[in-house]
Amino acid sequence: MIGHSVFGQKTPISYVNNERAKDSSAMGIGWDERISEITLKSQTEFEFRSFPMPSSCLTWREYSGTWKKQNDTLVFSDQYELIENDTRLKFVKKPNDNYYTLNFKTDKNSDLRNKEIVIKLVYDYDSGFKSKKLDLELNDENFLIIPFNKIPDRNQLASFRYEYLLTDSDKRYGYITESNTVNEKENELPNFIEITIVEVPKKEIVYRTTKAIITANKLKIVSTEKTESDLTDYNENLAFKENYAIENNK
């Protein structure tokens, strides 16, 4: 199939730089998240590809969007969605209590008519203990009281996982933990925990713009920026290599 012409070339056109980072990172030796391939798929569409670990396709990433030419600059535009966390947690340590109190509510203080809830006990991965399921019911004040002596191997407990049907069509899942990893015990779980379910999580679109210049058969990224958001953005900023060389003409 003959592609469309771009700068005297037929699309798709790929600009490639397969050099690897020389220094090891926190992710391990050879990990490199920078974009390795920039492909003009058509006269309007592009694709960025990165291969943090080329031997593991599970780490590969693709970003696509549209592009246009402005004078001597290529402008790449893409976007992604941010969604507010659907749960807020508040922890309190009560030294005289020998039980966990889990208080469930919503951010709009709606009545929780469904009292049935599933709690899973999630243990530290290194302990080898499997998660245990508890079928429980909220009391009239939407509390769960779980005595310490009702939790097997509590010294290895890393987090709680809950499953709750907020409405007939809205089932919520979540982990209750202060650790960075839900199955890694970093510290003791506080014994009073307030769980606020956000009924309608906010959503925002982040728009990203990347600019590049092309000289001969080389492409060089000159800037990349994105719009600000009121929501926490956990997405890593795109990172690029110094130069990219044209690979082929399909």
Coordinates of N, CA and C in Angstrom, one line a residue:
M1 N 0.8 -1.2 0.0 CA 0.0 0.0 0.0 C 0.9 1.2 0.0
I2 N 0.6 2.2 -0.9 CA 1.4 3.4 -1.0 C 0.9 4.4 0.0
G3 N 1.8 5.0 0.8 CA 1.3 5.9 1.8 C 1.3 7.3 1.3
H4 N 0.9 8.3 2.1 CA 0.9 9.7 1.7 C 2.3 10.3 1.8
S5 N 2.5 11.4 1.0 CA 3.8 12.0 1.0 C 3.9 13.0 2.1
V6 N 5.0 13.0 2.8 CA 5.4 14.0 3.8 C 6.8 14.3 3.7
F7 N 7.1 15.6 3.4 CA 8.4 16.1 3.2 C 9.2 15.3 2.1
G8 N 8.4 14.9 1.1 CA 9.0 14.1 0.0 C 9.2 12.7 0.4
Q9 N 8.7 12.2 1.5 CA 8.8 10.8 1.9 C 7.3 10.3 2.0
K10 N 7.2 9.0 1.9 CA 5.9 8.4 2.0 C 5.7 7.8 3.4
T11 N 4.5 8.1 4.0 CA 4.2 7.6 5.4 C 3.9 6.1 5.3
P12 N 4.1 5.3 6.4 CA 4.7 5.8 7.7 C 6.2 6.1 7.6
I13 N 6.6 7.1 8.4 CA 8.1 7.4 8.5 C 8.4 7.2 10.0
S14 N 9.5 6.5 10.2 CA 9.9 6.3 11.6 C 11.3 6.9 11.8
Y15 N 11.4 7.7 13.0 CA 12.6 8.2 13.4 C 13.0 7.5 14.7
V16 N 14.2 6.9 14.7 CA 14.6 6.0 15.7 C 15.9 6.4 16.4
N17 N 16.0 6.1 17.7 CA 17.2 6.2 18.5 C 17.2 5.1 19.5
N18 N 18.0 4.0 19.3 CA 18.0 2.9 20.2 C 19.1 2.9 21.2
E19 N 19.8 4.0 21.4 CA 20.8 4.0 22.5 C 20.1 3.8 23.8
R20 N 20.9 3.1 24.7 CA 20.4 2.9 26.1 C 21.0 3.8 27.1
A21 N 20.4 4.1 28.2 CA 20.9 4.9 29.2 C 22.2 4.2 29.8
K22 N 23.3 5.0 30.0 CA 24.5 4.4 30.4 C 24.5 4.2 31.9
D23 N 23.8 5.0 32.7 CA 23.7 4.8 34.1 C 22.5 4.0 34.5
S24 N 22.7 3.2 35.6 CA 21.5 2.4 36.1 C 20.6 3.4 36.8
S25 N 19.4 3.0 36.9 CA 18.4 3.8 37.6 C 17.8 3.0 38.8
A26 N 16.8 3.7 39.5 CA 16.2 3.0 40.6 C 15.5 1.7 40.2
M27 N 15.1 1.7 38.9 CA 14.4 0.5 38.4 C 15.3 -0.6 38.0
G28 N 16.6 -0.3 38.0 CA 17.6 -1.4 37.7 C 18.4 -1.1 36.4
I29 N 19.5 -1.8 36.3 CA 20.4 -1.6 35.2 C 19.7 -1.8 33.9
G30 N 19.9 -0.9 32.9 CA 19.4 -1.0 31.6 C 18.0 -0.5 31.4
W31 N 17.3 0.0 32.5 CA 16.0 0.5 32.4 C 16.1 1.9 31.8
D32 N 15.3 2.1 30.7 CA 15.4 3.4 30.0 C 14.0 3.7 29.5
E33 N 13.3 4.7 30.1 CA 11.9 5.1 29.7 C 11.8 6.1 28.6
R34 N 13.0 6.6 28.1 CA 12.9 7.6 27.1 C 12.3 7.0 25.8
I35 N 11.7 7.9 25.0 CA 11.1 7.5 23.7 C 12.2 7.1 22.8
S36 N 12.0 5.9 22.2 CA 13.0 5.3 21.2 C 12.5 5.5 19.8
E37 N 11.2 5.5 19.5 CA 10.7 5.6 18.1 C 9.7 6.7 18.0
I38 N 9.8 7.5 17.0 CA 8.8 8.5 16.7 C 8.3 8.2 15.3
T39 N 7.0 7.8 15.1 CA 6.5 7.4 13.8 C 5.4 8.4 13.3
L40 N 5.6 8.9 12.1 CA 4.5 9.6 11.5 C 3.7 8.6 10.7
K41 N 2.6 8.2 11.3 CA 1.8 7.1 10.7 C 1.1 7.5 9.4
S42 N 0.7 8.8 9.4 CA 0.0 9.4 8.3 C 0.2 10.9 8.2
Q43 N -0.5 11.6 7.4 CA -0.3 13.0 7.4 C -0.8 13.7 8.6
T44 N -1.5 13.0 9.5 CA -2.1 13.7 10.7 C -1.8 12.9 12.0
E45 N -1.5 11.6 11.9 CA -1.4 10.8 13.1 C 0.1 10.4 13.4
F46 N 0.4 10.3 14.7 CA 1.8 9.9 15.1 C 1.7 8.9 16.2
E47 N 2.9 8.3 16.4 CA 3.0 7.3 17.6 C 4.4 7.4 18.1
F48 N 4.5 7.6 19.5 CA 5.7 7.5 20.2 C 5.8 6.1 20.9
R49 N 7.0 5.5 20.9 CA 7.1 4.2 21.5 C 8.4 4.2 22.4
S50 N 8.3 3.6 23.6 CA 9.4 3.5 24.5 C 9.5 2.0 24.9
F51 N 10.8 1.6 25.1 CA 11.0 0.2 25.5 C 11.9 0.2 26.7
P52 N 11.4 0.5 27.9 CA 12.2 0.5 29.1 C 13.1 -0.7 29.3
M53 N 12.5 -1.9 29.0 CA 13.3 -3.1 29.0 C 13.0 -3.9 27.7
P54 N 13.8 -3.8 26.7 CA 13.5 -4.4 25.4 C 13.1 -5.9 25.5
S55 N 13.7 -6.6 26.4 CA 13.4 -8.0 26.6 C 12.1 -8.3 27.2
S56 N 11.4 -7.3 27.7 CA 10.1 -7.5 28.4 C 9.1 -6.6 27.7
C57 N 8.2 -7.2 26.9 CA 7.2 -6.4 26.2 C 6.2 -5.8 27.2
L58 N 6.1 -6.3 28.4 CA 5.2 -5.8 29.4 C 5.6 -4.4 29.8
T59 N 6.8 -4.0 29.6 CA 7.2 -2.6 29.9 C 7.1 -1.6 28.8
W60 N 6.8 -2.1 27.6 CA 6.7 -1.2 26.4 C 5.5 -0.3 26.5
R61 N 5.7 0.9 26.0 CA 4.7 1.9 26.1 C 4.5 2.6 24.7
E62 N 3.2 2.9 24.5 CA 2.9 3.6 23.2 C 2.0 4.8 23.5
Y63 N 2.3 5.9 22.8 CA 1.5 7.2 23.0 C 1.2 7.7 21.6
S64 N -0.1 7.9 21.3 CA -0.5 8.3 20.0 C -1.3 9.6 20.0
G65 N -1.4 10.3 18.9 CA -2.1 11.5 18.8 C -2.0 12.1 17.4
T66 N -2.2 13.4 17.3 CA -2.1 14.0 16.0 C -0.9 14.9 15.9
W67 N -0.5 15.2 14.6 CA 0.6 16.1 14.5 C 0.3 17.1 13.3
K68 N 1.0 18.2 13.3 CA 0.9 19.1 12.1 C 2.2 19.9 12.0
K69 N 2.4 20.5 10.9 CA 3.7 21.2 10.6 C 3.4 22.7 10.7
Q70 N 4.2 23.4 11.5 CA 4.1 24.9 11.6 C 5.5 25.4 11.2
N71 N 5.6 26.0 10.1 CA 6.9 26.5 9.5 C 7.9 25.4 9.5
D72 N 9.0 25.4 10.3 CA 9.9 24.4 10.3 C 9.8 23.4 11.5
T73 N 8.7 23.5 12.2 CA 8.5 22.8 13.4 C 7.3 21.8 13.3
L74 N 7.5 20.6 13.8 CA 6.4 19.6 13.9 C 5.8 19.7 15.3
V75 N 4.5 19.8 15.4 CA 3.8 19.9 16.7 C 3.0 18.6 16.9
F76 N 3.3 17.9 17.9 CA 2.6 16.6 18.3 C 1.7 16.9 19.4
S77 N 0.4 16.5 19.3 CA -0.6 16.7 20.3 C -1.2 15.4 20.7
D78 N -1.2 15.2 22.0 CA -2.0 14.0 22.6 C -2.6 14.4 23.9
Q79 N -3.4 13.5 24.5 CA -4.1 13.8 25.7 C -4.3 12.5 26.5
Y80 N -4.6 12.7 27.8 CA -5.0 11.6 28.6 C -5.9 12.1 29.7
E81 N -6.6 11.1 30.3 CA -7.6 11.5 31.4 C -7.1 11.2 32.8
L82 N -7.4 12.1 33.7 CA -7.1 11.9 35.1 C -8.5 11.7 35.8
I83 N -8.5 10.8 36.7 CA -9.7 10.5 37.5 C -9.4 10.6 39.0
E84 N -10.2 11.3 39.7 CA -10.0 11.5 41.1 C -10.0 10.1 41.8
N85 N -9.2 9.9 42.9 CA -9.3 8.7 43.7 C -10.8 8.6 44.2
D86 N -11.3 7.4 44.1 CA -12.7 7.3 44.5 C -12.9 7.0 46.0
T87 N -11.8 7.0 46.8 CA -11.8 6.8 48.2 C -10.8 7.7 48.9
R88 N -11.3 8.3 50.0 CA -10.4 9.1 50.9 C -10.2 8.3 52.2
L89 N -9.0 8.3 52.7 CA -8.8 7.5 54.0 C -8.3 8.5 55.1
K90 N -8.7 8.3 56.3 CA -8.2 9.0 57.4 C -7.9 8.0 58.5
F91 N -6.7 8.1 59.0 CA -6.2 7.1 60.0 C -6.0 7.8 61.4
V92 N -6.4 7.1 62.4 CA -6.2 7.5 63.8 C -5.7 6.4 64.6
K93 N -4.7 6.6 65.4 CA -4.2 5.5 66.3 C -4.8 5.7 67.7
K94 N -5.5 4.7 68.2 CA -6.2 4.8 69.5 C -5.5 3.7 70.4
P95 N -4.5 4.1 71.2 CA -3.7 3.1 71.9 C -4.4 2.2 72.9
N96 N -5.6 2.6 73.3 CA -6.3 1.7 74.3 C -7.3 0.7 73.7
D97 N -7.4 0.8 72.3 CA -8.3 -0.1 71.7 C -7.6 -1.3 71.1
N98 N -8.1 -2.5 71.4 CA -7.6 -3.7 70.9 C -8.4 -4.3 69.7
Y99 N -8.9 -3.4 68.9 CA -9.7 -3.8 67.8 C -9.6 -2.7 66.7
Y100 N -10.0 -3.1 65.5 CA -10.0 -2.2 64.4 C -11.4 -1.6 64.3
T101 N -11.5 -0.3 64.1 CA -12.8 0.3 63.8 C -12.7 0.9 62.4
L102 N -13.6 0.4 61.5 CA -13.7 0.9 60.1 C -15.0 1.6 59.9
N103 N -14.9 2.9 59.7 CA -16.1 3.7 59.5 C -16.3 4.1 58.1
F104 N -17.4 3.6 57.5 CA -17.6 3.9 56.1 C -18.7 5.0 55.9
K105 N -18.4 5.9 54.9 CA -19.4 6.9 54.6 C -19.1 7.4 53.2
T106 N -20.0 8.3 52.7 CA -19.7 8.9 51.4 C -19.4 10.4 51.5
D107 N -18.8 11.0 50.5 CA -18.5 12.4 50.5 C -19.7 13.3 50.5
K108 N -20.9 12.7 50.2 CA -22.2 13.5 50.2 C -23.0 13.1 51.4
N109 N -22.5 12.3 52.3 CA -23.2 11.8 53.5 C -24.5 11.1 53.1
S110 N -24.5 10.4 52.0 CA -25.6 9.6 51.6 C -25.9 8.4 52.6
D111 N -27.1 8.0 52.6 CA -27.4 6.8 53.5 C -26.9 5.6 52.8
L112 N -26.1 4.8 53.6 CA -25.6 3.5 53.1 C -26.6 2.4 53.4
R113 N -27.5 2.2 52.5 CA -28.6 1.2 52.8 C -28.1 -0.2 52.8
N114 N -27.2 -0.5 51.9 CA -26.6 -1.8 51.8 C -25.6 -2.0 53.0
K115 N -25.9 -3.0 53.8 CA -25.0 -3.2 55.0 C -24.0 -4.3 54.8
E116 N -24.2 -5.0 53.7 CA -23.3 -6.1 53.5 C -22.0 -5.6 52.9
I117 N -20.8 -6.2 53.4 CA -19.5 -5.7 52.8 C -18.6 -6.9 53.0
V118 N -17.7 -7.0 52.0 CA -16.6 -8.1 52.1 C -15.3 -7.4 52.4
I119 N -14.6 -7.9 53.4 CA -13.3 -7.5 53.8 C -12.3 -8.6 53.6
K120 N -11.2 -8.3 52.9 CA -10.2 -9.3 52.7 C -9.0 -8.9 53.5
L121 N -8.4 -9.8 54.2 CA -7.2 -9.5 55.0 C -6.0 -9.8 54.0
V122 N -5.2 -8.8 53.8 CA -4.1 -9.0 52.8 C -2.8 -9.0 53.6
Y123 N -2.0 -10.0 53.5 CA -0.8 -10.2 54.3 C 0.5 -9.8 53.5
D124 N 1.5 -9.6 54.3 CA 2.8 -9.3 53.7 C 3.2 -10.4 52.7
Y125 N 3.7 -10.0 51.6 CA 4.0 -11.0 50.5 C 5.0 -12.0 51.0
D126 N 6.1 -11.6 51.8 CA 7.1 -12.5 52.2 C 6.6 -13.5 53.3
S127 N 5.5 -13.2 53.9 CA 5.0 -14.1 54.9 C 4.5 -15.4 54.3
G128 N 4.1 -15.4 53.0 CA 3.5 -16.6 52.4 C 2.1 -16.8 52.7
F129 N 1.5 -16.0 53.6 CA 0.1 -16.2 53.9 C -0.9 -15.8 52.8
K130 N -1.9 -16.5 52.6 CA -2.9 -16.2 51.6 C -3.9 -15.2 52.2
S131 N -4.5 -14.4 51.4 CA -5.6 -13.5 51.8 C -6.7 -14.2 52.4
K132 N -7.4 -13.7 53.4 CA -8.6 -14.3 54.0 C -9.8 -13.4 53.8
K133 N -10.9 -14.0 53.5 CA -12.1 -13.3 53.2 C -13.0 -13.3 54.4
L134 N -13.6 -12.1 54.7 CA -14.6 -12.0 55.8 C -15.8 -11.4 55.2
D135 N -17.0 -12.0 55.4 CA -18.3 -11.5 55.0 C -18.9 -10.8 56.2
L136 N -19.0 -9.5 56.2 CA -19.4 -8.7 57.4 C -20.6 -7.8 57.0
E137 N -21.1 -7.2 58.1 CA -22.2 -6.2 57.9 C -21.8 -5.0 58.7
L138 N -22.1 -3.8 58.1 CA -22.0 -2.6 58.7 C -23.1 -2.4 59.8
N139 N -22.8 -1.8 60.9 CA -23.9 -1.6 61.9 C -24.7 -0.3 61.5
D140 N -25.6 0.1 62.3 CA -26.5 1.2 61.9 C -25.8 2.5 61.7
E141 N -24.6 2.6 62.3 CA -23.8 3.8 62.2 C -22.7 3.7 61.1
N142 N -22.8 2.5 60.4 CA -21.9 2.2 59.3 C -20.4 2.0 59.8
F143 N -20.3 1.3 60.9 CA -19.1 1.0 61.5 C -18.9 -0.6 61.4
L144 N -17.6 -1.0 61.2 CA -17.2 -2.4 61.4 C -16.3 -2.4 62.6
I145 N -16.5 -3.3 63.5 CA -15.6 -3.6 64.6 C -15.0 -4.9 64.4
I146 N -13.6 -5.0 64.3 CA -12.9 -6.2 64.0 C -11.9 -6.4 65.1
P147 N -12.2 -7.2 66.1 CA -11.2 -7.5 67.2 C -9.9 -8.0 66.7
F148 N -8.8 -7.6 67.3 CA -7.5 -8.1 66.9 C -7.4 -9.6 67.0
N149 N -8.0 -10.2 68.0 CA -7.9 -11.7 68.2 C -8.7 -12.4 67.2
K150 N -9.5 -11.7 66.3 CA -10.2 -12.4 65.2 C -9.5 -12.4 63.9
I151 N -8.3 -11.8 64.0 CA -7.5 -11.7 62.7 C -6.3 -12.6 62.9
P152 N -6.3 -13.8 62.2 CA -5.1 -14.7 62.2 C -3.8 -14.0 61.7
D153 N -2.7 -14.3 62.4 CA -1.4 -13.8 62.0 C -1.4 -12.2 61.8
R154 N -2.0 -11.5 62.7 CA -2.2 -10.1 62.6 C -0.9 -9.4 62.4
N155 N 0.2 -9.9 63.0 CA 1.5 -9.3 62.9 C 2.0 -9.2 61.5
Q156 N 1.4 -10.0 60.5 CA 1.8 -9.9 59.1 C 0.8 -9.2 58.3
L157 N -0.2 -8.6 58.9 CA -1.3 -7.9 58.1 C -0.8 -6.7 57.5
A158 N -0.9 -6.6 56.1 CA -0.4 -5.4 55.4 C -1.5 -4.4 55.1
S159 N -2.7 -4.9 54.8 CA -3.8 -4.0 54.4 C -5.1 -4.8 54.4
F160 N -6.2 -4.0 54.4 CA -7.5 -4.5 54.2 C -7.9 -4.2 52.7
R161 N -8.7 -5.1 52.2 CA -9.3 -4.8 50.9 C -10.8 -4.9 51.0
Y162 N -11.5 -3.9 50.6 CA -13.0 -4.0 50.7 C -13.7 -4.1 49.4
E163 N -14.8 -4.7 49.4 CA -15.7 -4.8 48.2 C -17.1 -4.4 48.7
Y164 N -17.7 -3.4 48.1 CA -19.0 -2.9 48.6 C -19.8 -2.4 47.5
L165 N -21.1 -2.8 47.5 CA -22.0 -2.4 46.5 C -22.7 -1.1 46.9
L166 N -22.2 0.0 46.4 CA -22.7 1.3 46.8 C -24.1 1.5 46.2
T167 N -24.4 1.2 45.0 CA -25.7 1.1 44.4 C -25.9 -0.2 43.7
D168 N -27.0 -0.4 43.1 CA -27.3 -1.7 42.4 C -26.3 -1.8 41.2
S169 N -25.7 -0.8 40.7 CA -24.9 -0.9 39.5 C -23.5 -0.3 39.8
D170 N -23.1 0.0 41.0 CA -21.9 0.7 41.3 C -21.1 -0.1 42.5
K171 N -20.3 -1.1 42.1 CA -19.6 -1.8 43.0 C -18.2 -1.2 43.2
R172 N -17.8 -1.0 44.4 CA -16.6 -0.3 44.7 C -15.6 -1.3 45.4
Y173 N -14.3 -1.2 44.9 CA -13.2 -1.9 45.5 C -12.1 -1.0 46.0
G174 N -11.4 -1.4 47.0 CA -10.3 -0.5 47.4 C -9.5 -1.2 48.5
Y175 N -8.3 -0.6 48.6 CA -7.4 -1.1 49.6 C -7.2 -0.1 50.7
I176 N -7.2 -0.5 52.0 CA -7.0 0.3 53.1 C -5.6 0.1 53.7
T177 N -4.7 1.0 53.5 CA -3.3 0.8 53.9 C -2.6 2.2 53.9
E178 N -1.5 2.2 54.7 CA -0.7 3.4 54.7 C 0.6 3.1 53.9
S179 N 0.8 1.8 53.5 CA 2.0 1.4 52.9 C 2.0 1.8 51.4
N180 N 3.1 1.9 50.8 CA 3.2 2.2 49.3 C 2.8 1.0 48.5
T181 N 2.9 -0.2 49.0 CA 2.5 -1.4 48.3 C 1.6 -2.2 49.2
V182 N 0.4 -2.6 48.6 CA -0.7 -3.1 49.4 C -0.3 -4.4 50.1
N183 N 0.6 -5.2 49.5 CA 0.9 -6.5 50.1 C 2.4 -6.5 50.7
E184 N 2.8 -5.3 51.1 CA 4.1 -5.2 51.8 C 3.9 -4.4 53.1
K185 N 4.1 -5.1 54.2 CA 3.8 -4.4 55.5 C 5.0 -3.5 55.8
E186 N 4.8 -2.2 55.8 CA 5.9 -1.2 56.1 C 5.7 -0.7 57.5
N187 N 4.5 -0.7 58.0 CA 4.2 -0.2 59.4 C 2.9 -0.8 59.9
E188 N 2.6 -0.6 61.1 CA 1.3 -1.2 61.7 C 0.1 -0.3 61.2
L189 N -0.9 -1.0 60.8 CA -2.2 -0.3 60.5 C -2.8 0.4 61.7
P190 N -3.1 1.7 61.6 CA -3.8 2.3 62.7 C -5.1 1.6 62.9
N191 N -5.6 1.7 64.2 CA -6.8 0.9 64.5 C -8.1 1.6 64.3
F192 N -8.1 2.9 64.0 CA -9.3 3.6 63.6 C -9.2 4.2 62.2
I193 N -10.0 3.8 61.3 CA -9.9 4.2 59.9 C -11.2 4.6 59.4
E194 N -11.2 5.9 58.9 CA -12.4 6.4 58.3 C -12.3 6.3 56.8
I195 N -13.3 5.7 56.1 CA -13.2 5.4 54.7 C -14.4 6.2 54.0
T196 N -14.0 7.3 53.3 CA -15.0 8.1 52.6 C -15.0 7.7 51.1
I197 N -16.1 7.3 50.7 CA -16.3 6.9 49.3 C -16.8 8.1 48.5
V198 N -16.0 8.5 47.5 CA -16.4 9.6 46.6 C -17.4 9.1 45.6
E199 N -18.6 9.7 45.7 CA -19.7 9.1 44.9 C -19.5 9.4 43.4
V200 N -19.1 10.6 43.1 CA -18.8 10.9 41.6 C -17.4 11.5 41.5
P201 N -16.4 10.6 41.3 CA -15.1 11.1 41.2 C -14.9 12.2 40.0
K202 N -14.1 13.2 40.3 CA -13.9 14.2 39.2 C -13.0 13.6 38.1
K203 N -13.2 14.2 36.9 CA -12.3 13.8 35.8 C -11.8 15.1 35.1
E204 N -10.6 14.9 34.6 CA -10.0 16.0 33.9 C -9.2 15.5 32.7
I205 N -9.1 16.3 31.6 CA -8.3 15.9 30.5 C -7.0 16.7 30.5
V206 N -5.8 16.1 30.4 CA -4.6 16.7 30.3 C -4.1 16.7 28.9
Y207 N -3.8 17.9 28.3 CA -3.4 18.0 26.9 C -1.9 18.2 26.9
R208 N -1.2 17.4 26.1 CA 0.2 17.5 26.0 C 0.7 17.9 24.6
T209 N 1.7 18.8 24.6 CA 2.2 19.3 23.3 C 3.7 19.1 23.2
T210 N 4.2 18.4 22.2 CA 5.6 18.2 22.0 C 6.0 18.8 20.6
K211 N 7.1 19.5 20.6 CA 7.6 20.1 19.4 C 8.9 19.6 19.0
A212 N 9.1 19.5 17.7 CA 10.4 18.9 17.1 C 10.7 19.7 15.8
I213 N 12.0 19.6 15.5 CA 12.5 20.2 14.2 C 13.1 19.0 13.5
I214 N 13.0 19.1 12.1 CA 13.7 18.1 11.3 C 14.7 18.8 10.4
T215 N 15.9 18.2 10.4 CA 16.9 18.7 9.5 C 17.5 17.5 8.8
A216 N 17.5 17.5 7.5 CA 17.9 16.4 6.7 C 17.1 15.2 7.1
N217 N 17.7 14.1 7.5 CA 17.0 12.9 8.0 C 17.1 12.8 9.5
K218 N 17.2 13.9 10.2 CA 17.3 13.8 11.6 C 16.1 14.6 12.2
L219 N 15.6 14.1 13.4 CA 14.6 14.8 14.1 C 15.0 15.0 15.5
K220 N 14.8 16.3 16.0 CA 15.2 16.7 17.3 C 14.0 17.3 18.1
I221 N 13.8 16.7 19.3 CA 12.7 17.3 20.1 C 13.2 18.6 20.8
V222 N 12.5 19.7 20.7 CA 12.9 20.9 21.3 C 12.1 21.3 22.5
S223 N 10.9 20.7 22.7 CA 10.2 21.1 23.9 C 9.0 20.1 24.1
T224 N 8.6 19.9 25.3 CA 7.4 19.1 25.6 C 6.8 19.7 26.9
E225 N 5.5 19.9 26.8 CA 4.8 20.5 28.0 C 3.3 20.0 28.0
K226 N 2.7 20.1 29.2 CA 1.3 19.7 29.3 C 0.5 20.7 30.1
T227 N -0.8 20.7 30.0 CA -1.6 21.6 30.7 C -1.6 21.2 32.2
E228 N -1.9 22.2 33.1 CA -2.0 21.9 34.5 C -3.3 21.3 34.9
S229 N -3.3 20.6 36.0 CA -4.6 20.0 36.4 C -4.8 20.2 37.9
D230 N -6.0 20.3 38.3 CA -6.4 20.3 39.8 C -6.2 19.0 40.4
L231 N -6.3 17.9 39.6 CA -6.1 16.6 40.2 C -4.7 16.1 40.2
T232 N -4.3 15.3 41.1 CA -2.9 14.8 41.1 C -2.6 13.9 39.9
D233 N -1.5 14.3 39.2 CA -1.1 13.6 38.0 C 0.1 12.7 38.3
Y234 N -0.2 11.4 38.3 CA 0.9 10.4 38.6 C 1.6 10.0 37.3
N235 N 1.2 10.5 36.2 CA 1.8 10.1 34.9 C 3.2 10.8 34.8
E236 N 4.2 10.0 34.4 CA 5.5 10.5 34.2 C 5.6 11.4 33.0
N237 N 6.4 12.4 33.1 CA 6.6 13.3 31.9 C 7.3 12.5 30.8
L238 N 7.0 12.7 29.6 CA 7.7 12.1 28.5 C 9.1 12.5 28.5
A239 N 10.0 11.6 28.2 CA 11.5 11.9 28.1 C 12.0 11.5 26.8
F240 N 12.8 12.3 26.2 CA 13.3 12.0 24.8 C 14.8 11.9 24.8
K241 N 15.3 11.4 23.7 CA 16.7 11.3 23.5 C 17.2 12.5 22.6
E242 N 18.5 12.6 22.5 CA 19.1 13.8 21.8 C 18.6 14.0 20.4
N243 N 18.8 12.9 19.6 CA 18.4 13.0 18.2 C 17.8 11.7 17.7
Y244 N 17.0 11.7 16.7 CA 16.4 10.5 16.1 C 16.7 10.5 14.6
A245 N 17.1 9.4 14.0 CA 17.4 9.3 12.6 C 16.4 8.5 11.9
I246 N 16.1 8.9 10.7 CA 15.1 8.2 9.9 C 15.5 6.8 9.6
E247 N 14.5 5.9 9.8 CA 14.8 4.5 9.7 C 14.5 3.9 8.4
N248 N 13.2 4.2 7.9 CA 12.8 3.6 6.6 C 11.8 4.5 5.9
N249 N 11.4 4.0 4.8 CA 10.4 4.7 4.0 C 9.5 3.7 3.4
K250 N 8.4 3.4 4.1 CA 7.5 2.3 3.7 C 6.5 2.8 2.7

